[in-house]
């Protein structure tokens, strides 16, 4: 699933590519993706809207529209927001931009927003798990799913004292806490592994067992890893592509995530993978000792 760096990369792209454009029409073939309003009313409620700005909250893309409207898109596991030009064919949508869009994103387009400059904003999703909501800004922003989200780890409010307060109360494993969206939003499997490797903290350590020095290392590693991932435009070890269908480059510098059986870049020990609930934790057993 796209995490904070991937979603922010998409949002940054949208702010460069589609701001000021007007939505002239909509096509879709999978009504279940549209959660609000009813699919039959979706085009009527969005047609003619001008795109004013895009923002991110956790893993949600927020597209602010004229008329006090807000379009929320959650890409889920395999969703992609793309900007370009396509042609409808009997077998699906064909990109008019050649090889920029591979089959992973080009073959599973389920929503198309037609823009007034001839381009399209599309949602591609292999598994069809993505969700789209449209409504008044205040109504969407006050949805429980957004209101219960935790602090943004790259915000000014994310101070060490705030971070320490969050972690010290938790008995769960530190990796689980970093991924718990109601505490800290936007971090999931990839970046929790990378952050904890950077901080030399074992992912199975109970969060409330960490001392201030260890917490400081995790806090600093969080900013360092997320900022570097943003600079490299995300990780594409699985499905992520940016709005041009291009892979992110952070996957080329991963230290532990999906590197089980390979040597640790720091000490040379073999990286291991262990199950943690329904997820996996990747770590170096020598650098990250379970105390």
Tab-separated table of C-alpha atoms in Angstrom:
chain	number	residue	atom	x	y	z
A	1	UNK	CA	0.000	0.000	0.000
A	2	UNK	CA	1.296	3.487	-0.782
A	3	UNK	CA	2.544	5.160	2.396
A	4	UNK	CA	3.223	8.801	3.259
A	5	UNK	CA	6.074	9.409	0.747
A	6	UNK	CA	4.166	7.806	-2.133
A	7	UNK	CA	0.897	9.620	-1.447
A	8	UNK	CA	2.694	12.939	-0.946
A	9	UNK	CA	4.527	12.410	-4.253
A	10	UNK	CA	1.167	12.007	-6.009
A	11	UNK	CA	-0.251	15.089	-4.271
A	12	UNK	CA	2.789	17.181	-5.222
A	13	UNK	CA	2.344	16.052	-8.831
A	14	UNK	CA	-1.343	16.930	-8.831
A	15	UNK	CA	-0.592	20.417	-7.530
A	16	UNK	CA	1.769	20.921	-10.459
A	17	UNK	CA	-0.357	19.344	-13.180
A	18	UNK	CA	-4.082	19.887	-12.660
A	19	UNK	CA	-4.639	22.989	-10.503
A	20	UNK	CA	-7.005	25.401	-12.226
A	21	UNK	CA	-8.383	22.752	-14.560
A	22	UNK	CA	-12.122	22.159	-14.836
A	23	UNK	CA	-13.704	18.706	-14.764
A	24	UNK	CA	-15.845	18.427	-17.898
A	25	UNK	CA	-17.082	14.877	-17.427
A	26	UNK	CA	-16.573	11.516	-15.752
A	27	UNK	CA	-16.452	7.889	-16.919
A	28	UNK	CA	-16.397	4.874	-14.603
A	29	UNK	CA	-17.038	1.139	-14.833
A	30	UNK	CA	-16.843	0.062	-11.191
A	31	UNK	CA	-19.555	1.821	-9.162
A	32	UNK	CA	-18.500	0.166	-5.880
A	33	UNK	CA	-15.357	2.317	-5.810
A	34	UNK	CA	-17.542	5.427	-5.448
A	35	UNK	CA	-18.651	5.442	-1.814
A	36	UNK	CA	-20.295	8.873	-1.800
A	37	UNK	CA	-22.592	10.091	-3.336
A	38	UNK	CA	-24.499	7.324	-5.108
A	39	UNK	CA	-22.674	6.373	-8.276
A	40	UNK	CA	-25.575	7.532	-10.446
A	41	UNK	CA	-25.247	11.047	-8.990
A	42	UNK	CA	-21.454	11.258	-9.053
A	43	UNK	CA	-20.939	12.920	-12.446
A	44	UNK	CA	-23.783	15.371	-11.887
A	45	UNK	CA	-22.227	16.491	-8.591
A	46	UNK	CA	-18.688	16.960	-9.907
A	47	UNK	CA	-19.088	18.047	-13.533
A	48	UNK	CA	-18.023	21.665	-14.039
A	49	UNK	CA	-16.000	21.806	-10.823
A	50	UNK	CA	-12.681	23.640	-10.920
A	51	UNK	CA	-9.715	21.964	-9.215
A	52	UNK	CA	-8.314	24.388	-6.622
A	53	UNK	CA	-5.684	22.394	-4.701
A	54	UNK	CA	-4.600	18.958	-3.554
A	55	UNK	CA	-3.481	17.859	-0.102
A	56	UNK	CA	-2.695	14.715	1.855
A	57	UNK	CA	-3.988	13.415	5.161
A	58	UNK	CA	-2.240	10.179	6.123
A	59	UNK	CA	-2.745	8.000	3.024
A	60	UNK	CA	-5.746	9.957	1.727
A	61	UNK	CA	-5.580	12.291	-1.273
A	62	UNK	CA	-7.782	15.363	-0.829
A	63	UNK	CA	-8.672	17.315	-3.977
A	64	UNK	CA	-10.359	20.621	-3.180
A	65	UNK	CA	-12.886	21.770	-5.766
A	66	UNK	CA	-14.862	24.926	-6.423
A	67	UNK	CA	-18.317	25.152	-4.917
A	68	UNK	CA	-17.009	24.107	-1.497
A	69	UNK	CA	-16.627	20.510	-2.681
A	70	UNK	CA	-13.971	17.984	-1.675
A	71	UNK	CA	-12.969	14.826	-3.534
A	72	UNK	CA	-11.268	12.196	-1.364
A	73	UNK	CA	-9.347	9.333	-2.962
A	74	UNK	CA	-7.749	6.466	-1.054
A	75	UNK	CA	-5.637	4.328	-3.390
A	76	UNK	CA	-5.584	1.299	-1.053
A	77	UNK	CA	-3.231	-1.547	-2.053
A	78	UNK	CA	-2.944	-1.254	-5.835
A	79	UNK	CA	-4.504	2.086	-6.778
A	80	UNK	CA	-2.821	4.754	-8.904
A	81	UNK	CA	-3.759	8.348	-9.667
A	82	UNK	CA	-2.466	9.182	-13.142
A	83	UNK	CA	-2.503	12.271	-15.348
A	84	UNK	CA	-2.268	11.948	-19.119
A	85	UNK	CA	-4.262	11.146	-22.239
A	86	UNK	CA	-5.998	7.867	-23.036
A	87	UNK	CA	-8.284	6.539	-25.734
A	88	UNK	CA	-11.173	4.188	-25.026
A	89	UNK	CA	-10.950	0.944	-26.991
A	90	UNK	CA	-12.970	-2.265	-26.993
A	91	UNK	CA	-10.397	-3.868	-24.709
A	92	UNK	CA	-10.000	-0.937	-22.298
A	93	UNK	CA	-8.068	2.319	-22.267
A	94	UNK	CA	-5.009	2.860	-24.445
A	95	UNK	CA	-2.416	5.434	-23.436
A	96	UNK	CA	-1.680	8.087	-26.054
A	97	UNK	CA	1.661	8.805	-24.379
A	98	UNK	CA	3.371	5.597	-25.389
A	99	UNK	CA	5.534	3.666	-22.929
A	100	UNK	CA	5.196	6.055	-19.982
A	101	UNK	CA	2.386	3.913	-18.597
A	102	UNK	CA	3.007	0.180	-18.252
A	103	UNK	CA	0.393	-2.547	-18.127
A	104	UNK	CA	0.299	-2.435	-14.318
A	105	UNK	CA	-1.375	0.985	-14.388
A	106	UNK	CA	-2.691	1.303	-17.941
A	107	UNK	CA	-4.723	-1.886	-17.957
A	108	UNK	CA	-6.892	-1.292	-14.900
A	109	UNK	CA	-8.429	2.173	-15.304
A	110	UNK	CA	-11.809	2.362	-13.566
A	111	UNK	CA	-12.497	6.104	-13.212
A	112	UNK	CA	-11.654	8.861	-15.691
A	113	UNK	CA	-12.039	12.582	-14.959
A	114	UNK	CA	-11.985	14.517	-18.248
A	115	UNK	CA	-10.286	17.911	-17.920
A	116	UNK	CA	-10.838	21.067	-19.948
A	117	UNK	CA	-7.320	21.017	-21.439
A	118	UNK	CA	-7.822	17.626	-23.075
A	119	UNK	CA	-5.976	15.695	-20.391
A	120	UNK	CA	-7.438	13.156	-17.988
A	121	UNK	CA	-7.055	12.384	-14.309
A	122	UNK	CA	-7.617	8.661	-13.898
A	123	UNK	CA	-7.801	6.107	-11.118
A	124	UNK	CA	-6.285	2.750	-12.007
A	125	UNK	CA	-6.672	-0.135	-9.566
A	126	UNK	CA	-5.981	-3.822	-10.222
A	127	UNK	CA	-7.858	-5.083	-7.146
A	128	UNK	CA	-10.646	-2.471	-7.214
A	129	UNK	CA	-10.203	-1.782	-3.476
A	130	UNK	CA	-9.688	1.980	-3.880
A	131	UNK	CA	-12.385	4.335	-2.643
A	132	UNK	CA	-13.649	7.712	-3.809
A	133	UNK	CA	-15.876	10.124	-1.896
A	134	UNK	CA	-17.290	13.493	-2.940
A	135	UNK	CA	-19.182	15.969	-0.800
A	136	UNK	CA	-19.131	19.333	0.976
A	137	UNK	CA	-15.682	20.104	2.381
A	138	UNK	CA	-16.756	20.259	6.012
A	139	UNK	CA	-18.648	16.982	5.728
A	140	UNK	CA	-15.720	15.062	4.221
A	141	UNK	CA	-13.127	16.625	6.557
A	142	UNK	CA	-15.203	15.689	9.606
A	143	UNK	CA	-15.603	12.061	8.634
A	144	UNK	CA	-14.596	9.758	11.530
A	145	UNK	CA	-12.033	8.037	9.314
A	146	UNK	CA	-10.142	11.337	9.003
A	147	UNK	CA	-10.834	12.721	12.459
A	148	UNK	CA	-9.370	9.736	14.302
A	149	UNK	CA	-6.063	9.830	12.418
A	150	UNK	CA	-2.936	10.455	14.444
A	151	UNK	CA	-0.275	13.116	14.134
A	152	UNK	CA	1.524	13.684	10.836
A	153	UNK	CA	5.202	12.693	11.295
A	154	UNK	CA	6.527	15.480	9.057
A	155	UNK	CA	4.412	18.234	10.607
A	156	UNK	CA	5.683	20.961	12.948
A	157	UNK	CA	3.504	19.470	15.682
A	158	UNK	CA	5.497	16.233	15.597
A	159	UNK	CA	8.023	17.163	18.257
A	160	UNK	CA	10.169	14.738	20.208
A	161	UNK	CA	8.125	15.381	23.347
A	162	UNK	CA	4.908	14.595	21.486
A	163	UNK	CA	6.444	11.457	20.008
A	164	UNK	CA	7.709	10.328	23.410
A	165	UNK	CA	4.269	10.848	24.952
A	166	UNK	CA	2.700	8.662	22.266
A	167	UNK	CA	5.219	5.825	22.555
A	168	UNK	CA	5.603	5.671	26.340
A	169	UNK	CA	1.926	4.751	26.785
A	170	UNK	CA	2.096	1.753	24.462
A	171	UNK	CA	2.734	-1.848	25.494
A	172	UNK	CA	2.595	-3.094	21.913
A	173	UNK	CA	5.648	-3.770	19.772
A	174	UNK	CA	7.295	-0.592	18.514
A	175	UNK	CA	6.817	-1.498	14.839
A	176	UNK	CA	3.088	-1.971	15.446
A	177	UNK	CA	2.857	1.408	17.159
A	178	UNK	CA	4.642	3.190	14.301
A	179	UNK	CA	2.121	1.664	11.888
A	180	UNK	CA	-0.967	2.413	14.000
A	181	UNK	CA	-2.660	5.191	12.053
A	182	UNK	CA	-4.561	6.565	15.058
A	183	UNK	CA	-1.237	7.358	16.753
A	184	UNK	CA	1.088	8.343	13.895
A	185	UNK	CA	-0.368	8.608	10.411
A	186	UNK	CA	1.134	7.631	7.087
A	187	UNK	CA	3.773	5.064	8.140
A	188	UNK	CA	3.269	1.402	7.359
A	189	UNK	CA	5.374	-1.682	6.607
A	190	UNK	CA	8.134	-0.272	4.416
A	191	UNK	CA	9.054	2.773	6.428
A	192	UNK	CA	8.611	1.277	9.898
A	193	UNK	CA	11.215	-1.358	8.944
A	194	UNK	CA	13.587	1.241	7.519
A	195	UNK	CA	13.160	3.649	10.444
A	196	UNK	CA	13.852	0.974	13.055
A	197	UNK	CA	16.906	-0.288	11.170
A	198	UNK	CA	18.246	3.266	11.012
A	199	UNK	CA	17.653	3.654	14.768
A	200	UNK	CA	19.114	0.187	15.579
A	201	UNK	CA	15.951	-0.825	17.451
A	202	UNK	CA	14.414	-4.298	17.197
A	203	UNK	CA	10.853	-4.141	15.776
A	204	UNK	CA	9.550	-6.551	18.447
A	205	UNK	CA	10.624	-4.372	21.392
A	206	UNK	CA	7.656	-3.315	23.561
A	207	UNK	CA	7.256	0.398	22.929
A	208	UNK	CA	7.117	1.279	26.637
A	209	UNK	CA	10.435	-0.491	27.249
A	210	UNK	CA	12.402	1.987	25.134
A	211	UNK	CA	14.538	4.560	26.936
A	212	UNK	CA	14.791	8.211	25.946
A	213	UNK	CA	17.965	7.665	23.957
A	214	UNK	CA	16.366	4.923	21.870
A	215	UNK	CA	13.226	6.993	21.368
A	216	UNK	CA	15.307	9.940	20.199
A	217	UNK	CA	17.013	7.738	17.621
A	218	UNK	CA	13.649	6.524	16.302
A	219	UNK	CA	12.297	10.070	16.212
A	220	UNK	CA	15.276	11.373	14.229
A	221	UNK	CA	15.249	8.326	11.944
A	222	UNK	CA	11.581	8.928	11.167
A	223	UNK	CA	12.249	12.372	9.746
A	224	UNK	CA	15.405	11.269	7.950
A	225	UNK	CA	13.874	8.231	6.228
A	226	UNK	CA	10.588	9.866	5.239
A	227	UNK	CA	12.305	12.967	3.838
A	228	UNK	CA	14.751	10.875	1.830
A	229	UNK	CA	11.918	8.730	0.486
A	230	UNK	CA	10.065	11.879	-0.554
A	231	UNK	CA	13.145	13.187	-2.338
A	232	UNK	CA	13.430	9.880	-4.216
A	233	UNK	CA	9.684	9.926	-4.983
A	234	UNK	CA	8.662	6.872	-3.026
A	235	UNK	CA	9.157	3.117	-3.137
A	236	UNK	CA	8.014	0.915	-6.030
A	237	UNK	CA	9.006	-2.555	-4.855
A	238	UNK	CA	5.357	-3.457	-5.454
A	239	UNK	CA	2.703	-1.403	-7.223
A	240	UNK	CA	3.420	2.278	-6.688
A	241	UNK	CA	3.762	4.590	-9.682
A	242	UNK	CA	3.606	8.387	-9.740
A	243	UNK	CA	1.087	10.354	-11.812
A	244	UNK	CA	3.212	9.817	-14.934
A	245	UNK	CA	3.389	6.064	-14.364
A	246	UNK	CA	7.022	6.278	-13.224
A	247	UNK	CA	8.476	4.170	-10.407
A	248	UNK	CA	9.896	5.754	-7.266
A	249	UNK	CA	13.604	5.304	-6.566
A	250	UNK	CA	13.674	4.704	-2.810
A	251	UNK	CA	13.430	0.968	-3.480
A	252	UNK	CA	16.980	1.173	-4.805
A	253	UNK	CA	18.339	2.241	-1.404
A	254	UNK	CA	16.291	0.070	0.959
A	255	UNK	CA	18.332	-1.362	3.827
A	256	UNK	CA	16.085	-4.107	5.201
A	257	UNK	CA	12.575	-4.093	3.733
A	258	UNK	CA	12.142	-7.168	1.487
A	259	UNK	CA	15.874	-7.898	1.762
A	260	UNK	CA	15.648	-11.081	3.847
A	261	UNK	CA	18.591	-13.393	3.246
A	262	UNK	CA	20.813	-10.532	2.070
A	263	UNK	CA	23.657	-8.938	4.057
A	264	UNK	CA	22.956	-5.976	6.291
A	265	UNK	CA	24.482	-2.859	4.655
A	266	UNK	CA	25.872	-1.834	8.040
A	267	UNK	CA	27.317	-4.982	9.611
A	268	UNK	CA	27.034	-7.765	7.056
A	269	UNK	CA	24.774	-10.052	9.103
A	270	UNK	CA	21.951	-11.789	7.239
A	271	UNK	CA	18.685	-9.847	7.305
A	272	UNK	CA	15.715	-11.837	8.586
A	273	UNK	CA	11.958	-11.626	8.149
A	274	UNK	CA	9.502	-12.522	10.876
A	275	UNK	CA	5.724	-12.406	10.989
A	276	UNK	CA	4.079	-9.796	13.173
A	277	UNK	CA	0.370	-10.384	13.119
A	278	UNK	CA	-0.719	-10.095	9.504
A	279	UNK	CA	2.440	-8.208	8.525
A	280	UNK	CA	6.144	-8.946	8.272
A	281	UNK	CA	9.076	-7.322	10.020
A	282	UNK	CA	12.480	-7.153	8.308
A	283	UNK	CA	15.507	-6.453	10.479
A	284	UNK	CA	19.163	-7.159	11.174
A	285	UNK	CA	19.557	-9.541	14.149
A	286	UNK	CA	23.004	-8.135	14.916
A	287	UNK	CA	22.320	-4.386	14.621
A	288	UNK	CA	18.837	-4.598	16.115
A	289	UNK	CA	19.144	-6.738	19.217
A	290	UNK	CA	15.982	-7.773	21.081
A	291	UNK	CA	16.759	-6.746	24.653
